Amino acid sequence: IKTEILFLERCLALLKPGGRFGIVLPEGIFNNPSLAYVREFCENRAFIRAVISLPQETFYSSGASVKASLLFLQKFTEKEQADFDAKQAKASAEVQAKHADSTAAESKRIEIAIAAAKEARDPKRRKALQKELTDYEKQMADTIASETRALLKERFPYPIFLYDAEKVGITATGEPDQNELYPNDNMPLGIEKTCLELYREFRRNPTSFLLA
């Protein structure tokens, strides 16, 4: 397991309910399809408050070329966790019920065909049908999980602050540089509000950002 994934799990475990933390992560954690389970692990336990994309060269001077982002999470309180779990359970039950009849019918059809192939002593067809059943069960499990997640997000919605930073205080060679992340004496020209200031406005009134 990647170290950054273990750090995420440990940070969440150490937080008290309602606690917050920020962490630097490779961007693959945010967009790699194979790591969707990591994102769901976090979503099941905490609010994603903000994701700040950093320039590619941010950590060049440290020998790291991987593009990274800052992730800020806030762990659910006990009440929020209970609300999330209840909505997740309800969404899962609804989606499973929706597919129950068609799934049972298709599984029974294949099982009958497997029994017939076994009776006819046709191992090649029986093996092919068993694979078909396994593939179908996996496909339906993935479909149910995907639909459940989509329904859950509709019923447990909240805004997430996203920011794409260009100047973060360090050059590719490690020299001090302009910084747009928070108020300081070396901000880039044209920056009226820093990332931190925009985030605070977003937390007070996210609707204005969504409409924009």
GROMACS .gro file of C-alpha atoms in nm:
model
  212
    1ILE     CA    1   0.000   0.000   0.000
    2LYS     CA    2   0.131   0.345  -0.091
    3THR     CA    3   0.266   0.548   0.201
    4GLU     CA    4   0.038   0.842   0.127
    5ILE     CA    5  -0.268   0.617   0.156
    6LEU     CA    6  -0.151   0.489   0.494
    7PHE     CA    7  -0.096   0.851   0.606
    8LEU     CA    8  -0.451   0.941   0.506
    9GLU     CA    9  -0.594   0.651   0.704
   10ARG     CA   10  -0.380   0.728   1.009
   11CYS     CA   11  -0.459   1.101   1.005
   12LEU     CA   12  -0.832   1.032   0.997
   13ALA     CA   13  -0.798   0.774   1.274
   14LEU     CA   14  -0.613   1.022   1.498
   15LEU     CA   15  -0.859   1.308   1.449
   16LYS     CA   16  -1.129   1.363   1.705
   17PRO     CA   17  -1.484   1.410   1.568
   18GLY     CA   18  -1.500   1.747   1.393
   19GLY     CA   19  -1.119   1.770   1.375
   20ARG     CA   20  -0.939   1.902   1.066
   21PHE     CA   21  -0.615   1.829   0.886
   22GLY     CA   22  -0.430   1.923   0.570
   23ILE     CA   23  -0.196   1.698   0.373
   24VAL     CA   24   0.014   1.715   0.055
   25LEU     CA   25  -0.071   1.431  -0.184
   26PRO     CA   26   0.025   1.323  -0.538
   27GLU     CA   27  -0.254   1.419  -0.777
   28GLY     CA   28  -0.304   1.056  -0.871
   29ILE     CA   29  -0.489   1.013  -0.542
   30PHE     CA   30  -0.752   1.256  -0.671
   31ASN     CA   31  -0.802   1.130  -1.026
   32ASN     CA   32  -0.664   0.776  -1.067
   33PRO     CA   33  -0.960   0.538  -1.131
   34SER     CA   34  -0.781   0.254  -0.948
   35LEU     CA   35  -0.769   0.468  -0.631
   36ALA     CA   36  -1.141   0.546  -0.620
   37TYR     CA   37  -1.165   0.332  -0.306
   38VAL     CA   38  -0.928   0.575  -0.129
   39ARG     CA   39  -1.146   0.873  -0.219
   40GLU     CA   40  -1.457   0.687  -0.103
   41PHE     CA   41  -1.282   0.594   0.222
   42CYS     CA   42  -1.231   0.964   0.292
   43GLU     CA   43  -1.578   1.066   0.176
   44ASN     CA   44  -1.731   0.808   0.412
   45ARG     CA   45  -1.562   0.966   0.714
   46ALA     CA   46  -1.503   1.334   0.651
   47PHE     CA   47  -1.601   1.647   0.459
   48ILE     CA   48  -1.362   1.738   0.180
   49ARG     CA   49  -1.325   2.107   0.256
   50ALA     CA   50  -1.071   2.212  -0.007
   51VAL     CA   51  -0.836   2.085  -0.278
   52ILE     CA   52  -0.554   2.319  -0.382
   53SER     CA   53  -0.367   2.215  -0.697
   54LEU     CA   54   0.004   2.305  -0.681
   55PRO     CA   55   0.234   2.381  -0.978
   56GLN     CA   56   0.420   2.086  -1.129
   57GLU     CA   57   0.758   2.225  -1.023
   58THR     CA   58   0.671   2.288  -0.656
   59PHE     CA   59   0.889   2.007  -0.521
   60TYR     CA   60   1.152   1.988  -0.797
   61SER     CA   61   1.418   2.126  -0.560
   62SER     CA   62   1.346   1.834  -0.323
   63GLY     CA   63   1.390   1.580  -0.601
   64ALA     CA   64   1.019   1.511  -0.653
   65SER     CA   65   0.863   1.565  -0.997
   66VAL     CA   66   0.514   1.435  -0.919
   67LYS     CA   67   0.241   1.700  -0.943
   68ALA     CA   68   0.078   1.741  -0.603
   69SER     CA   69  -0.221   1.902  -0.436
   70LEU     CA   70  -0.317   2.010  -0.087
   71LEU     CA   71  -0.614   1.824   0.060
   72PHE     CA   72  -0.806   1.959   0.359
   73LEU     CA   73  -1.051   1.731   0.539
   74GLN     CA   74  -1.279   1.775   0.838
   75LYS     CA   75  -1.382   1.456   1.015
   76PHE     CA   76  -1.754   1.404   1.070
   77THR     CA   77  -1.893   1.467   1.414
   78GLU     CA   78  -2.076   1.170   1.566
   79LYS     CA   79  -2.409   1.319   1.456
   80GLU     CA   80  -2.284   1.382   1.101
   81GLN     CA   81  -2.141   1.030   1.078
   82ALA     CA   82  -2.471   0.882   1.192
   83ASP     CA   83  -2.658   1.090   0.933
   84PHE     CA   84  -2.416   0.985   0.658
   85ASP     CA   85  -2.433   0.616   0.753
   86ALA     CA   86  -2.814   0.620   0.763
   87LYS     CA   87  -2.838   0.783   0.419
   88GLN     CA   88  -2.579   0.543   0.279
   89ALA     CA   89  -2.767   0.239   0.414
   90LYS     CA   90  -3.099   0.368   0.276
   91ALA     CA   91  -2.948   0.443  -0.067
   92SER     CA   92  -2.788   0.099  -0.080
   93ALA     CA   93  -3.114  -0.075   0.014
   94GLU     CA   94  -3.309   0.118  -0.250
   95VAL     CA   95  -3.063   0.042  -0.529
   96GLN     CA   96  -3.040  -0.326  -0.437
   97ALA     CA   97  -3.420  -0.352  -0.431
   98LYS     CA   98  -3.436  -0.183  -0.771
   99HIS     CA   99  -3.215  -0.453  -0.928
  100ALA     CA  100  -3.323  -0.750  -0.714
  101ASP     CA  101  -3.576  -0.909  -0.952
  102SER     CA  102  -3.372  -0.874  -1.272
  103THR     CA  103  -3.054  -0.991  -1.097
  104ALA     CA  104  -3.226  -1.297  -0.949
  105ALA     CA  105  -3.384  -1.387  -1.284
  106GLU     CA  106  -3.058  -1.361  -1.478
  107SER     CA  107  -2.861  -1.552  -1.214
  108LYS     CA  108  -3.124  -1.828  -1.211
  109ARG     CA  109  -3.113  -1.851  -1.592
  110ILE     CA  110  -2.738  -1.901  -1.593
  111GLU     CA  111  -2.750  -2.146  -1.301
  112ILE     CA  112  -3.009  -2.358  -1.486
  113ALA     CA  113  -2.785  -2.356  -1.794
  114ILE     CA  114  -2.488  -2.462  -1.578
  115ALA     CA  115  -2.690  -2.752  -1.435
  116ALA     CA  116  -2.791  -2.857  -1.786
  117ALA     CA  117  -2.430  -2.848  -1.905
  118LYS     CA  118  -2.327  -3.054  -1.604
  119GLU     CA  119  -2.602  -3.305  -1.678
  120ALA     CA  120  -2.488  -3.324  -2.041
  121ARG     CA  121  -2.130  -3.372  -1.926
  122ASP     CA  122  -2.013  -3.071  -2.122
  123PRO     CA  123  -1.729  -2.928  -1.906
  124LYS     CA  124  -1.630  -2.666  -2.162
  125ARG     CA  125  -1.978  -2.510  -2.170
  126ARG     CA  126  -2.017  -2.543  -1.793
  127LYS     CA  127  -1.689  -2.360  -1.739
  128ALA     CA  128  -1.792  -2.084  -1.981
  129LEU     CA  129  -2.127  -2.044  -1.806
  130GLN     CA  130  -1.965  -2.031  -1.463
  131LYS     CA  131  -1.740  -1.751  -1.588
  132GLU     CA  132  -2.046  -1.574  -1.730
  133LEU     CA  133  -2.217  -1.596  -1.390
  134THR     CA  134  -1.911  -1.466  -1.207
  135ASP     CA  135  -1.871  -1.178  -1.452
  136TYR     CA  136  -2.240  -1.092  -1.427
  137GLU     CA  137  -2.234  -1.089  -1.047
  138LYS     CA  138  -1.929  -0.862  -1.049
  139GLN     CA  139  -2.089  -0.632  -1.306
  140MET     CA  140  -2.406  -0.601  -1.097
  141ALA     CA  141  -2.207  -0.541  -0.778
  142ASP     CA  142  -2.017  -0.258  -0.952
  143THR     CA  143  -2.343  -0.114  -1.091
  144ILE     CA  144  -2.512  -0.121  -0.750
  145ALA     CA  145  -2.209   0.039  -0.582
  146SER     CA  146  -2.189   0.313  -0.847
  147GLU     CA  147  -2.561   0.395  -0.833
  148THR     CA  148  -2.557   0.389  -0.454
  149ARG     CA  149  -2.266   0.637  -0.445
  150ALA     CA  150  -2.442   0.868  -0.693
  151LEU     CA  151  -2.766   0.859  -0.493
  152LEU     CA  152  -2.579   0.918  -0.168
  153LYS     CA  153  -2.409   1.228  -0.309
  154GLU     CA  154  -2.750   1.367  -0.403
  155ARG     CA  155  -2.875   1.317  -0.048
  156PHE     CA  156  -2.560   1.425   0.135
  157PRO     CA  157  -2.443   1.724  -0.072
  158TYR     CA  158  -2.196   1.993   0.028
  159PRO     CA  159  -1.970   2.235  -0.164
  160ILE     CA  160  -1.594   2.176  -0.205
  161PHE     CA  161  -1.348   2.463  -0.256
  162LEU     CA  162  -1.116   2.407  -0.555
  163TYR     CA  163  -0.819   2.627  -0.640
  164ASP     CA  164  -0.548   2.601  -0.906
  165ALA     CA  165  -0.239   2.783  -0.775
  166GLU     CA  166   0.043   2.912  -0.997
  167LYS     CA  167   0.271   3.080  -0.741
  168VAL     CA  168   0.322   2.908  -0.404
  169GLY     CA  169   0.635   3.070  -0.263
  170ILE     CA  170   0.910   2.853  -0.412
  171THR     CA  171   1.075   2.818  -0.753
  172ALA     CA  172   1.181   2.498  -0.924
  173THR     CA  173   1.534   2.556  -0.791
  174GLY     CA  174   1.421   2.612  -0.434
  175GLU     CA  175   1.447   2.991  -0.429
  176PRO     CA  176   1.182   3.209  -0.258
  177ASP     CA  177   0.909   3.315  -0.500
  178GLN     CA  178   0.581   3.501  -0.510
  179ASN     CA  179   0.300   3.340  -0.314
  180GLU     CA  180  -0.075   3.358  -0.379
  181LEU     CA  181  -0.182   3.110  -0.110
  182TYR     CA  182  -0.214   3.353   0.183
  183PRO     CA  183  -0.162   3.727   0.250
  184ASN     CA  184   0.212   3.813   0.243
  185ASP     CA  185   0.456   4.077   0.121
  186ASN     CA  186   0.536   3.903  -0.209
  187MET     CA  187   0.206   3.833  -0.381
  188PRO     CA  188   0.183   3.813  -0.764
  189LEU     CA  189   0.061   4.123  -0.948
  190GLY     CA  190  -0.308   4.115  -1.025
  191ILE     CA  191  -0.399   3.894  -0.731
  192GLU     CA  192  -0.672   4.082  -0.545
  193LYS     CA  193  -0.753   3.800  -0.304
  194THR     CA  194  -0.534   3.512  -0.197
  195CYS     CA  195  -0.643   3.150  -0.190
  196LEU     CA  196  -0.701   3.168   0.187
  197GLU     CA  197  -0.915   3.480   0.158
  198LEU     CA  198  -1.123   3.327  -0.120
  199TYR     CA  199  -1.166   3.010   0.085
  200ARG     CA  200  -1.297   3.207   0.382
  201GLU     CA  201  -1.546   3.383   0.154
  202PHE     CA  202  -1.645   3.048   0.008
  203ARG     CA  203  -1.712   2.902   0.353
  204ARG     CA  204  -1.931   3.200   0.441
  205ASN     CA  205  -2.127   3.196   0.114
  206PRO     CA  206  -2.048   2.918  -0.136
  207THR     CA  207  -2.355   3.002  -0.345
  208SER     CA  208  -2.192   3.310  -0.497
  209PHE     CA  209  -1.902   3.095  -0.619
  210LEU     CA  210  -2.131   2.827  -0.759
  211LEU     CA  211  -2.333   3.082  -0.954
  212ALA     CA  212  -2.015   3.241  -1.091
   0.00000   0.00000   0.00000
